[in-house]
GROMACS .gro file of C-alpha atoms in nm:
model
  407
    1MET     CA    1   2.638   1.675  -0.873
    2SER     CA    2   2.949   1.481  -0.964
    3THR     CA    3   2.948   1.254  -1.268
    4THR     CA    4   3.034   0.959  -1.043
    5ALA     CA    5   2.741   1.026  -0.808
    6GLN     CA    6   2.502   1.068  -1.100
    7ALA     CA    7   2.616   0.741  -1.255
    8LEU     CA    8   2.522   0.554  -0.938
    9LEU     CA    9   2.166   0.688  -0.935
   10PRO     CA   10   1.888   0.484  -1.098
   11ASP     CA   11   1.724   0.584  -1.424
   12LEU     CA   12   1.387   0.717  -1.307
   13ALA     CA   13   1.255   0.679  -1.662
   14ASP     CA   14   1.315   0.303  -1.658
   15PRO     CA   15   1.052   0.076  -1.495
   16ALA     CA   16   1.334  -0.166  -1.406
   17SER     CA   17   1.458   0.089  -1.151
   18PHE     CA   18   1.139   0.026  -0.950
   19GLN     CA   19   1.112  -0.348  -1.010
   20ASP     CA   20   1.274  -0.466  -0.686
   21ALA     CA   21   1.196  -0.168  -0.462
   22VAL     CA   22   1.139   0.207  -0.460
   23PRO     CA   23   1.486   0.373  -0.476
   24PHE     CA   24   1.447   0.562  -0.149
   25GLY     CA   25   1.825   0.597  -0.103
   26ALA     CA   26   1.850   0.776  -0.437
   27PHE     CA   27   1.561   1.005  -0.346
   28ASP     CA   28   1.731   1.086  -0.014
   29TYR     CA   29   2.045   1.185  -0.204
   30MET     CA   30   1.849   1.399  -0.451
   31ARG     CA   31   1.678   1.585  -0.167
   32SER     CA   32   2.015   1.664  -0.011
   33GLN     CA   33   2.142   1.836  -0.328
   34PRO     CA   34   2.066   2.195  -0.431
   35GLY     CA   35   1.796   2.244  -0.693
   36PHE     CA   36   1.633   1.946  -0.863
   37TYR     CA   37   1.773   1.628  -1.019
   38TRP     CA   38   1.760   1.614  -1.400
   39GLN     CA   39   1.660   1.283  -1.556
   40ASP     CA   40   1.716   1.231  -1.928
   41ALA     CA   41   1.411   1.087  -2.107
   42SER     CA   42   1.323   1.027  -2.470
   43ILE     CA   43   0.944   1.022  -2.454
   44GLY     CA   44   0.677   1.247  -2.304
   45VAL     CA   45   0.911   1.548  -2.280
   46ALA     CA   46   0.981   1.864  -2.477
   47ASN     CA   47   1.330   1.942  -2.352
   48GLY     CA   48   1.504   1.606  -2.335
   49GLY     CA   49   1.410   1.494  -1.987
   50PHE     CA   50   1.237   1.592  -1.663
   51TRP     CA   51   1.317   1.743  -1.326
   52ALA     CA   52   1.270   1.509  -1.027
   53VAL     CA   53   1.124   1.721  -0.746
   54THR     CA   54   1.172   1.537  -0.415
   55ARG     CA   55   1.133   1.795  -0.137
   56PHE     CA   56   0.801   1.848   0.043
   57GLN     CA   57   0.794   2.229   0.036
   58ASP     CA   58   0.899   2.250  -0.329
   59ILE     CA   59   0.605   2.032  -0.428
   60LEU     CA   60   0.366   2.247  -0.225
   61ASP     CA   61   0.502   2.558  -0.396
   62ILE     CA   62   0.468   2.410  -0.744
   63GLU     CA   63   0.115   2.276  -0.691
   64ALA     CA   64   0.008   2.613  -0.553
   65ARG     CA   65   0.089   2.780  -0.888
   66PRO     CA   66  -0.113   2.616  -1.168
   67ASP     CA   67  -0.062   2.937  -1.367
   68LEU     CA   68   0.314   2.865  -1.376
   69PHE     CA   69   0.308   2.484  -1.361
   70SER     CA   70   0.035   2.344  -1.581
   71SER     CA   71  -0.142   2.007  -1.589
   72VAL     CA   72  -0.283   2.061  -1.939
   73PRO     CA   73   0.014   1.904  -2.126
   74GLY     CA   74  -0.035   1.589  -1.915
   75ALA     CA   75  -0.051   1.502  -1.546
   76ALA     CA   76   0.154   1.181  -1.531
   77TRP     CA   77   0.469   1.109  -1.733
   78PRO     CA   78   0.508   0.953  -1.988
   79GLY     CA   79   0.157   1.065  -2.086
   80THR     CA   80   0.289   1.423  -2.102
   81ASN     CA   81   0.401   1.681  -2.358
   82LEU     CA   82   0.062   1.634  -2.521
   83PRO     CA   83  -0.082   1.885  -2.771
   84ALA     CA   84  -0.360   2.120  -2.657
   85ASP     CA   85  -0.575   2.003  -2.948
   86PRO     CA   86  -0.877   1.775  -2.891
   87GLN     CA   87  -0.820   1.607  -3.228
   88LEU     CA   88  -0.463   1.512  -3.138
   89ASN     CA   89  -0.495   1.462  -2.762
   90PRO     CA   90  -0.763   1.212  -2.647
   91THR     CA   91  -0.702   1.305  -2.281
   92ILE     CA   92  -0.782   1.675  -2.322
   93ASP     CA   93  -1.111   1.634  -2.131
   94LEU     CA   94  -0.954   1.450  -1.837
   95LEU     CA   95  -0.990   1.638  -1.506
   96MET     CA   96  -0.626   1.568  -1.421
   97HIS     CA   97  -0.525   1.746  -1.745
   98MET     CA   98  -0.701   2.075  -1.668
   99ASP     CA   99  -0.604   2.398  -1.497
  100PRO     CA  100  -0.837   2.646  -1.327
  101PRO     CA  101  -1.086   2.784  -1.405
  102ARG     CA  102  -1.199   2.493  -1.626
  103HIS     CA  103  -1.070   2.240  -1.372
  104SER     CA  104  -1.268   2.408  -1.092
  105SER     CA  105  -1.603   2.393  -1.273
  106VAL     CA  106  -1.570   2.026  -1.373
  107ARG     CA  107  -1.438   1.920  -1.033
  108ARG     CA  108  -1.729   2.093  -0.861
  109VAL     CA  109  -1.980   1.861  -1.031
  110ALA     CA  110  -1.809   1.547  -0.898
  111ALA     CA  111  -1.669   1.665  -0.565
  112LYS     CA  112  -2.008   1.676  -0.395
  113ALA     CA  113  -2.022   1.298  -0.414
  114PHE     CA  114  -1.687   1.249  -0.237
  115GLY     CA  115  -1.681   1.485   0.060
  116PRO     CA  116  -1.602   1.323   0.397
  117ARG     CA  117  -1.963   1.360   0.515
  118VAL     CA  118  -2.099   1.185   0.204
  119VAL     CA  119  -1.839   0.908   0.209
  120LYS     CA  120  -1.917   0.841   0.574
  121ASN     CA  121  -2.260   0.725   0.456
  122PHE     CA  122  -2.094   0.468   0.229
  123ASP     CA  123  -1.989   0.262   0.533
  124PRO     CA  124  -2.278   0.009   0.532
  125TRP     CA  125  -2.250  -0.102   0.169
  126VAL     CA  126  -1.869  -0.085   0.158
  127ARG     CA  127  -1.872  -0.304   0.468
  128GLU     CA  128  -2.100  -0.551   0.290
  129ILE     CA  129  -1.845  -0.579   0.008
  130VAL     CA  130  -1.559  -0.631   0.254
  131VAL     CA  131  -1.754  -0.891   0.454
  132GLU     CA  132  -1.847  -1.080   0.138
  133THR     CA  133  -1.482  -1.078   0.028
  134LEU     CA  134  -1.351  -1.198   0.365
  135ASP     CA  135  -1.617  -1.470   0.387
  136ARG     CA  136  -1.502  -1.601   0.051
  137ILE     CA  137  -1.129  -1.612   0.135
  138GLY     CA  138  -1.215  -1.777   0.465
  139THR     CA  139  -1.299  -2.090   0.266
  140LEU     CA  140  -0.958  -2.097   0.095
  141THR     CA  141  -0.643  -2.268   0.223
  142SER     CA  142  -0.394  -2.048   0.043
  143PHE     CA  143  -0.446  -1.767  -0.208
  144ASP     CA  144  -0.303  -1.453  -0.366
  145TYR     CA  145  -0.406  -1.162  -0.145
  146ILE     CA  146  -0.382  -0.921  -0.439
  147THR     CA  147  -0.624  -1.098  -0.670
  148GLU     CA  148  -0.861  -1.220  -0.398
  149VAL     CA  149  -0.877  -0.910  -0.175
  150ALA     CA  150  -0.675  -0.606  -0.285
  151GLN     CA  151  -0.824  -0.601  -0.636
  152VAL     CA  152  -1.171  -0.720  -0.545
  153VAL     CA  153  -1.269  -0.467  -0.276
  154PRO     CA  154  -1.188  -0.140  -0.460
  155ALA     CA  155  -1.313  -0.280  -0.792
  156LEU     CA  156  -1.654  -0.358  -0.646
  157VAL     CA  157  -1.665  -0.028  -0.453
  158ILE     CA  158  -1.589   0.186  -0.759
  159ALA     CA  159  -1.820  -0.020  -0.978
  160GLN     CA  160  -2.105   0.033  -0.731
  161ILE     CA  161  -2.035   0.407  -0.711
  162GLN     CA  162  -2.047   0.422  -1.091
  163GLY     CA  163  -2.350   0.196  -1.111
  164VAL     CA  164  -2.180  -0.062  -1.335
  165PRO     CA  165  -2.394  -0.378  -1.361
  166ARG     CA  166  -2.234  -0.665  -1.168
  167GLU     CA  167  -2.184  -0.884  -1.475
  168GLN     CA  168  -1.969  -0.613  -1.641
  169ARG     CA  169  -1.751  -0.518  -1.344
  170GLN     CA  170  -1.466  -0.760  -1.406
  171TRP     CA  171  -1.436  -0.643  -1.766
  172ILE     CA  172  -1.393  -0.283  -1.646
  173VAL     CA  173  -1.130  -0.391  -1.393
  174ASP     CA  174  -0.937  -0.585  -1.658
  175ARG     CA  175  -0.924  -0.279  -1.887
  176THR     CA  176  -0.798  -0.066  -1.597
  177LEU     CA  177  -0.522  -0.318  -1.524
  178ASP     CA  178  -0.432  -0.319  -1.894
  179ALA     CA  179  -0.400   0.061  -1.899
  180PHE     CA  180  -0.178   0.079  -1.590
  181ALA     CA  181   0.041  -0.207  -1.708
  182ALA     CA  182   0.095  -0.033  -2.043
  183GLN     CA  183   0.156   0.305  -1.880
  184GLY     CA  184   0.410   0.154  -1.642
  185THR     CA  185   0.620   0.034  -1.934
  186GLY     CA  186   0.580   0.355  -2.131
  187ASP     CA  187   0.366   0.197  -2.406
  188LEU     CA  188   0.143   0.492  -2.489
  189ALA     CA  189  -0.035   0.316  -2.776
  190GLN     CA  190  -0.148   0.027  -2.555
  191THR     CA  191  -0.241   0.273  -2.278
  192ALA     CA  192  -0.459   0.471  -2.517
  193GLU     CA  193  -0.617   0.152  -2.654
  194ALA     CA  194  -0.717   0.028  -2.306
  195ILE     CA  195  -0.855   0.371  -2.210
  196GLU     CA  196  -1.053   0.401  -2.533
  197LYS     CA  197  -1.218   0.061  -2.476
  198THR     CA  198  -1.338   0.179  -2.136
  199MET     CA  199  -1.447   0.518  -2.270
  200ALA     CA  200  -1.647   0.349  -2.545
  201TYR     CA  201  -1.829   0.144  -2.282
  202TYR     CA  202  -1.925   0.456  -2.085
  203ARG     CA  203  -2.022   0.639  -2.404
  204GLU     CA  204  -2.219   0.365  -2.575
  205GLU     CA  205  -2.360   0.157  -2.291
  206LEU     CA  206  -2.347   0.288  -1.935
  207ILE     CA  207  -2.450   0.653  -1.979
  208PRO     CA  208  -2.741   0.569  -2.214
  209LEU     CA  209  -2.853   0.307  -1.957
  210LYS     CA  210  -2.854   0.564  -1.674
  211LEU     CA  211  -3.048   0.813  -1.883
  212ARG     CA  212  -3.314   0.547  -1.945
  213GLU     CA  213  -3.303   0.409  -1.591
  214PRO     CA  214  -3.160   0.672  -1.352
  215GLN     CA  215  -3.027   0.542  -1.022
  216ASP     CA  216  -2.844   0.674  -0.716
  217ASP     CA  217  -2.494   0.648  -0.862
  218MET     CA  218  -2.218   0.864  -1.008
  219THR     CA  219  -2.290   0.779  -1.371
  220THR     CA  220  -2.648   0.905  -1.333
  221VAL     CA  221  -2.513   1.229  -1.182
  222ILE     CA  222  -2.267   1.272  -1.469
  223ALA     CA  223  -2.526   1.182  -1.734
  224HIS     CA  224  -2.765   1.447  -1.605
  225ALA     CA  225  -2.483   1.701  -1.573
  226ILE     CA  226  -2.408   1.642  -1.943
  227GLU     CA  227  -2.775   1.693  -2.031
  228ARG     CA  228  -2.785   2.021  -1.835
  229GLY     CA  229  -2.463   2.144  -1.995
  230ASP     CA  230  -2.274   2.158  -1.666
  231VAL     CA  231  -2.001   1.945  -1.825
  232THR     CA  232  -1.932   1.846  -2.184
  233ILE     CA  233  -1.977   1.491  -2.311
  234GLY     CA  234  -1.601   1.445  -2.322
  235GLU     CA  235  -1.555   1.578  -1.969
  236GLY     CA  236  -1.823   1.348  -1.832
  237HIS     CA  237  -1.688   1.036  -2.002
  238SER     CA  238  -1.332   1.122  -1.899
  239PHE     CA  239  -1.431   1.171  -1.536
  240LEU     CA  240  -1.587   0.825  -1.519
  241ASN     CA  241  -1.268   0.679  -1.664
  242LEU     CA  242  -1.056   0.872  -1.413
  243LEU     CA  243  -1.278   0.755  -1.127
  244GLN     CA  244  -1.234   0.394  -1.230
  245GLY     CA  245  -0.859   0.413  -1.281
  246ALA     CA  246  -0.758   0.631  -0.986
  247GLY     CA  247  -1.014   0.488  -0.746
  248PHE     CA  248  -0.921   0.130  -0.824
  249GLU     CA  249  -0.546   0.123  -0.878
  250THR     CA  250  -0.431   0.341  -0.588
  251THR     CA  251  -0.659   0.174  -0.332
  252HIS     CA  252  -0.566  -0.169  -0.466
  253THR     CA  253  -0.199  -0.076  -0.412
  254LEU     CA  254  -0.269   0.060  -0.063
  255ILE     CA  255  -0.450  -0.258   0.045
  256GLY     CA  256  -0.187  -0.489  -0.103
  257GLN     CA  257   0.122  -0.304   0.016
  258SER     CA  258  -0.015  -0.257   0.369
  259MET     CA  259  -0.066  -0.633   0.401
  260ARG     CA  260   0.282  -0.700   0.262
  261MET     CA  261   0.429  -0.471   0.530
  262LEU     CA  262   0.229  -0.643   0.802
  263LEU     CA  263   0.350  -0.987   0.695
  264GLU     CA  264   0.713  -0.895   0.634
  265ASP     CA  265   0.779  -0.675   0.938
  266PRO     CA  266   0.675  -0.789   1.288
  267GLU     CA  267   0.727  -0.436   1.422
  268VAL     CA  268   0.480  -0.293   1.170
  269ALA     CA  269   0.232  -0.566   1.263
  270GLU     CA  270   0.268  -0.495   1.636
  271ARG     CA  271   0.235  -0.118   1.588
  272THR     CA  272  -0.068  -0.163   1.365
  273VAL     CA  273  -0.254  -0.373   1.621
  274ARG     CA  274  -0.154  -0.149   1.912
  275GLY     CA  275  -0.218   0.167   1.710
  276ILE     CA  276  -0.572   0.061   1.620
  277ASP     CA  277  -0.637  -0.022   1.986
  278GLU     CA  278  -0.492   0.303   2.124
  279LEU     CA  279  -0.561   0.554   1.846
  280GLY     CA  280  -0.833   0.400   1.635
  281PRO     CA  281  -0.788   0.286   1.274
  282ASP     CA  282  -0.779   0.628   1.107
  283LYS     CA  283  -0.432   0.725   1.231
  284VAL     CA  284  -0.297   0.385   1.132
  285VAL     CA  285  -0.446   0.416   0.784
  286ASP     CA  286  -0.296   0.765   0.746
  287GLU     CA  287   0.050   0.632   0.829
  288PHE     CA  288   0.018   0.347   0.579
  289LEU     CA  289  -0.085   0.603   0.317
  290ARG     CA  290   0.221   0.817   0.391
  291ILE     CA  291   0.474   0.540   0.389
  292ILE     CA  292   0.331   0.354   0.086
  293THR     CA  293   0.225   0.651  -0.133
  294PRO     CA  294   0.050   0.447  -0.407
  295ALA     CA  295   0.079   0.709  -0.686
  296MET     CA  296   0.450   0.790  -0.664
  297PHE     CA  297   0.439   1.118  -0.855
  298MET     CA  298   0.237   1.354  -1.068
  299SER     CA  299   0.370   1.583  -1.341
  300ARG     CA  300   0.355   1.953  -1.419
  301THR     CA  301   0.489   2.154  -1.714
  302ALA     CA  302   0.642   2.500  -1.676
  303SER     CA  303   0.446   2.756  -1.877
  304GLU     CA  304   0.737   3.004  -1.878
  305ASP     CA  305   1.098   3.038  -1.768
  306THR     CA  306   1.107   3.061  -1.390
  307VAL     CA  307   1.294   2.966  -1.073
  308VAL     CA  308   1.151   2.733  -0.808
  309GLY     CA  309   1.321   2.551  -0.524
  310GLY     CA  310   1.648   2.718  -0.619
  311GLN     CA  311   1.631   2.563  -0.964
  312GLU     CA  312   1.617   2.750  -1.295
  313VAL     CA  313   1.342   2.593  -1.502
  314ARG     CA  314   1.281   2.657  -1.873
  315LYS     CA  315   0.948   2.698  -2.047
  316ASN     CA  316   0.805   2.353  -2.133
  317ASP     CA  317   1.033   2.176  -1.885
  318LEU     CA  318   0.857   1.880  -1.725
  319LEU     CA  319   0.865   1.844  -1.347
  320ASN     CA  320   0.778   1.512  -1.185
  321LEU     CA  321   0.662   1.573  -0.829
  322TYR     CA  322   0.774   1.266  -0.634
  323PHE     CA  323   0.521   1.249  -0.351
  324ILE     CA  324   0.676   0.921  -0.242
  325ALA     CA  325   1.008   1.097  -0.180
  326ALA     CA  326   0.857   1.407  -0.019
  327ASN     CA  327   0.659   1.188   0.222
  328ARG     CA  328   0.996   1.085   0.366
  329ASP     CA  329   1.145   1.434   0.374
  330GLU     CA  330   1.347   1.446   0.697
  331THR     CA  331   1.286   1.822   0.732
  332VAL     CA  332   0.913   1.750   0.765
  333PHE     CA  333   0.892   1.403   0.923
  334ASP     CA  334   1.084   1.278   1.226
  335ARG     CA  335   1.231   0.931   1.154
  336PRO     CA  336   1.063   0.938   0.811
  337ASP     CA  337   1.142   0.577   0.716
  338GLU     CA  338   0.979   0.443   1.032
  339PHE     CA  339   0.617   0.328   1.048
  340ASP     CA  340   0.477   0.529   1.339
  341PRO     CA  341   0.100   0.582   1.374
  342TRP     CA  342   0.168   0.801   1.680
  343ARG     CA  343   0.365   1.062   1.485
  344THR     CA  344   0.244   1.420   1.515
  345GLU     CA  345   0.339   1.521   1.157
  346THR     CA  346   0.029   1.402   0.979
  347ALA     CA  347   0.010   1.621   0.665
  348SER     CA  348   0.136   1.401   0.381
  349LEU     CA  349   0.140   1.447   0.004
  350THR     CA  350  -0.007   1.105  -0.074
  351PHE     CA  351  -0.311   1.265  -0.236
  352GLY     CA  352  -0.127   1.570  -0.368
  353SER     CA  353  -0.211   1.927  -0.271
  354GLY     CA  354  -0.371   2.240  -0.409
  355THR     CA  355  -0.639   2.236  -0.675
  356HIS     CA  356  -0.560   1.879  -0.782
  357ARG     CA  357  -0.572   1.717  -0.438
  358CYS     CA  358  -0.746   1.382  -0.491
  359ILE     CA  359  -1.119   1.407  -0.428
  360GLY     CA  360  -1.141   1.034  -0.351
  361ASN     CA  361  -0.905   1.038  -0.053
  362ALA     CA  362  -1.181   0.983   0.204
  363LEU     CA  363  -1.305   0.678   0.012
  364ALA     CA  364  -0.961   0.514   0.003
  365LYS     CA  365  -0.925   0.564   0.379
  366LEU     CA  366  -1.272   0.421   0.441
  367GLU     CA  367  -1.199   0.101   0.248
  368LEU     CA  368  -0.877   0.020   0.435
  369ARG     CA  369  -1.029   0.114   0.771
  370ILE     CA  370  -1.325  -0.120   0.722
  371LEU     CA  371  -1.095  -0.396   0.597
  372PHE     CA  372  -0.882  -0.368   0.914
  373GLU     CA  373  -1.192  -0.364   1.135
  374GLU     CA  374  -1.351  -0.668   0.976
  375MET     CA  375  -1.030  -0.874   0.969
  376SER     CA  376  -0.976  -0.790   1.337
  377LYS     CA  377  -1.331  -0.906   1.423
  378ARG     CA  378  -1.259  -1.242   1.264
  379GLY     CA  379  -0.916  -1.278   1.419
  380PHE     CA  380  -0.772  -1.336   1.072
  381SER     CA  381  -0.402  -1.417   1.077
  382LEU     CA  382  -0.206  -1.470   0.757
  383ARG     CA  383   0.151  -1.568   0.671
  384LEU     CA  384   0.353  -1.538   0.353
  385ASP     CA  385   0.331  -1.845   0.131
  386GLY     CA  386   0.576  -1.738  -0.135
  387GLU     CA  387   0.766  -1.436  -0.262
  388PRO     CA  388   0.572  -1.110  -0.314
  389GLN     CA  389   0.605  -0.972  -0.667
  390ARG     CA  390   0.619  -0.601  -0.736
  391GLY     CA  391   0.471  -0.444  -1.045
  392ARG     CA  392   0.687  -0.294  -1.317
  393SER     CA  393   0.591   0.072  -1.310
  394VAL     CA  394   0.756   0.412  -1.284
  395PHE     CA  395   0.425   0.561  -1.169
  396ILE     CA  396   0.245   0.330  -0.922
  397ASN     CA  397   0.412   0.169  -0.619
  398GLN     CA  398   0.262  -0.156  -0.739
  399ILE     CA  399   0.247  -0.500  -0.589
  400ARG     CA  400   0.112  -0.759  -0.829
  401SER     CA  401   0.124  -1.079  -0.626
  402LEU     CA  402   0.120  -1.157  -0.253
  403PRO     CA  403   0.086  -1.534  -0.193
  404VAL     CA  404  -0.049  -1.606   0.157
  405ALA     CA  405  -0.186  -1.886   0.371
  406TRP     CA  406  -0.355  -1.895   0.709
  407ALA     CA  407  -0.113  -1.873   1.001
   0.00000   0.00000   0.00000
């Protein structure tokens, strides 16, 4: 790559590069070049930066080899290059920071609760949450769609799955927002502080409550798994924290960004309505997931010198797998920048692939599908009532404010 071309590309380590929009043009250029793009970085790395992996097949190849490309040193930059020592690394028990076989045994405990067949049974109570939310905004003249809908629905859904008492749910949501805001700016100390507050709640309050008063929720399942020795205390607490963070933030982004697209682009709105009518909501939801890609990347660390995607990679090199770029790979998707629920290429990397493919993907789809269905029943029609505001994050394709009014 020429020095001139490289100088024109954004700094992928700087949240400001994602403040106004995702740099899709830069990702397109990176995909067109041989090997991977090297981004200098001063934190979270062992070798002075990270490789930006932007092609679909390269990401599949890397995620298929956890023996060569490990999650243990950290799964999302800049929370990477972490020591494999429980005393020095508070995230060591996080499912995202494990490789097989340990990853497989811990994931097995939780995965039973999130299979498509199980999640299908969530429909009635998730629908109740959506209906309650839509009834409330129906009384408002104008409002922020993010704070009144996009945050509320997934927060209440995850809290119910965990069995968090209603009066404590907003506190949990606030800590999750704190952690993602700190992570997006690279403030690892604030990120760790927000996570530890949540972990202390699970450790000191919620799990003891479920052991005294078991209920049909995920925390009860985890608490009993800890008692049986199926998972360690740290693994159980960390899974609950992961469920809250991943289940809330990515779905919150999906709900908010999909509405922004509907309000800003009449063609997207028309294709959404027609797509739901002709195809049903699932295909439409899948296309929103592809084109939005809430979690823009995940990270892997090379465990030895190797070559992948035509690129020589050194031991301890960090690779950021940009799902958001690969989901617009023109060798995989026809007209990749176009919103098209009728497309035949349906396998996206929104939820990753391989052993770390997100176990909550069916739940995220269910929430947006029900939201579309219930808004359609009511004939809800919104318009922008101000300028949408993106989040400041290198990791999540965030939208933090979407002012709307009734059309």
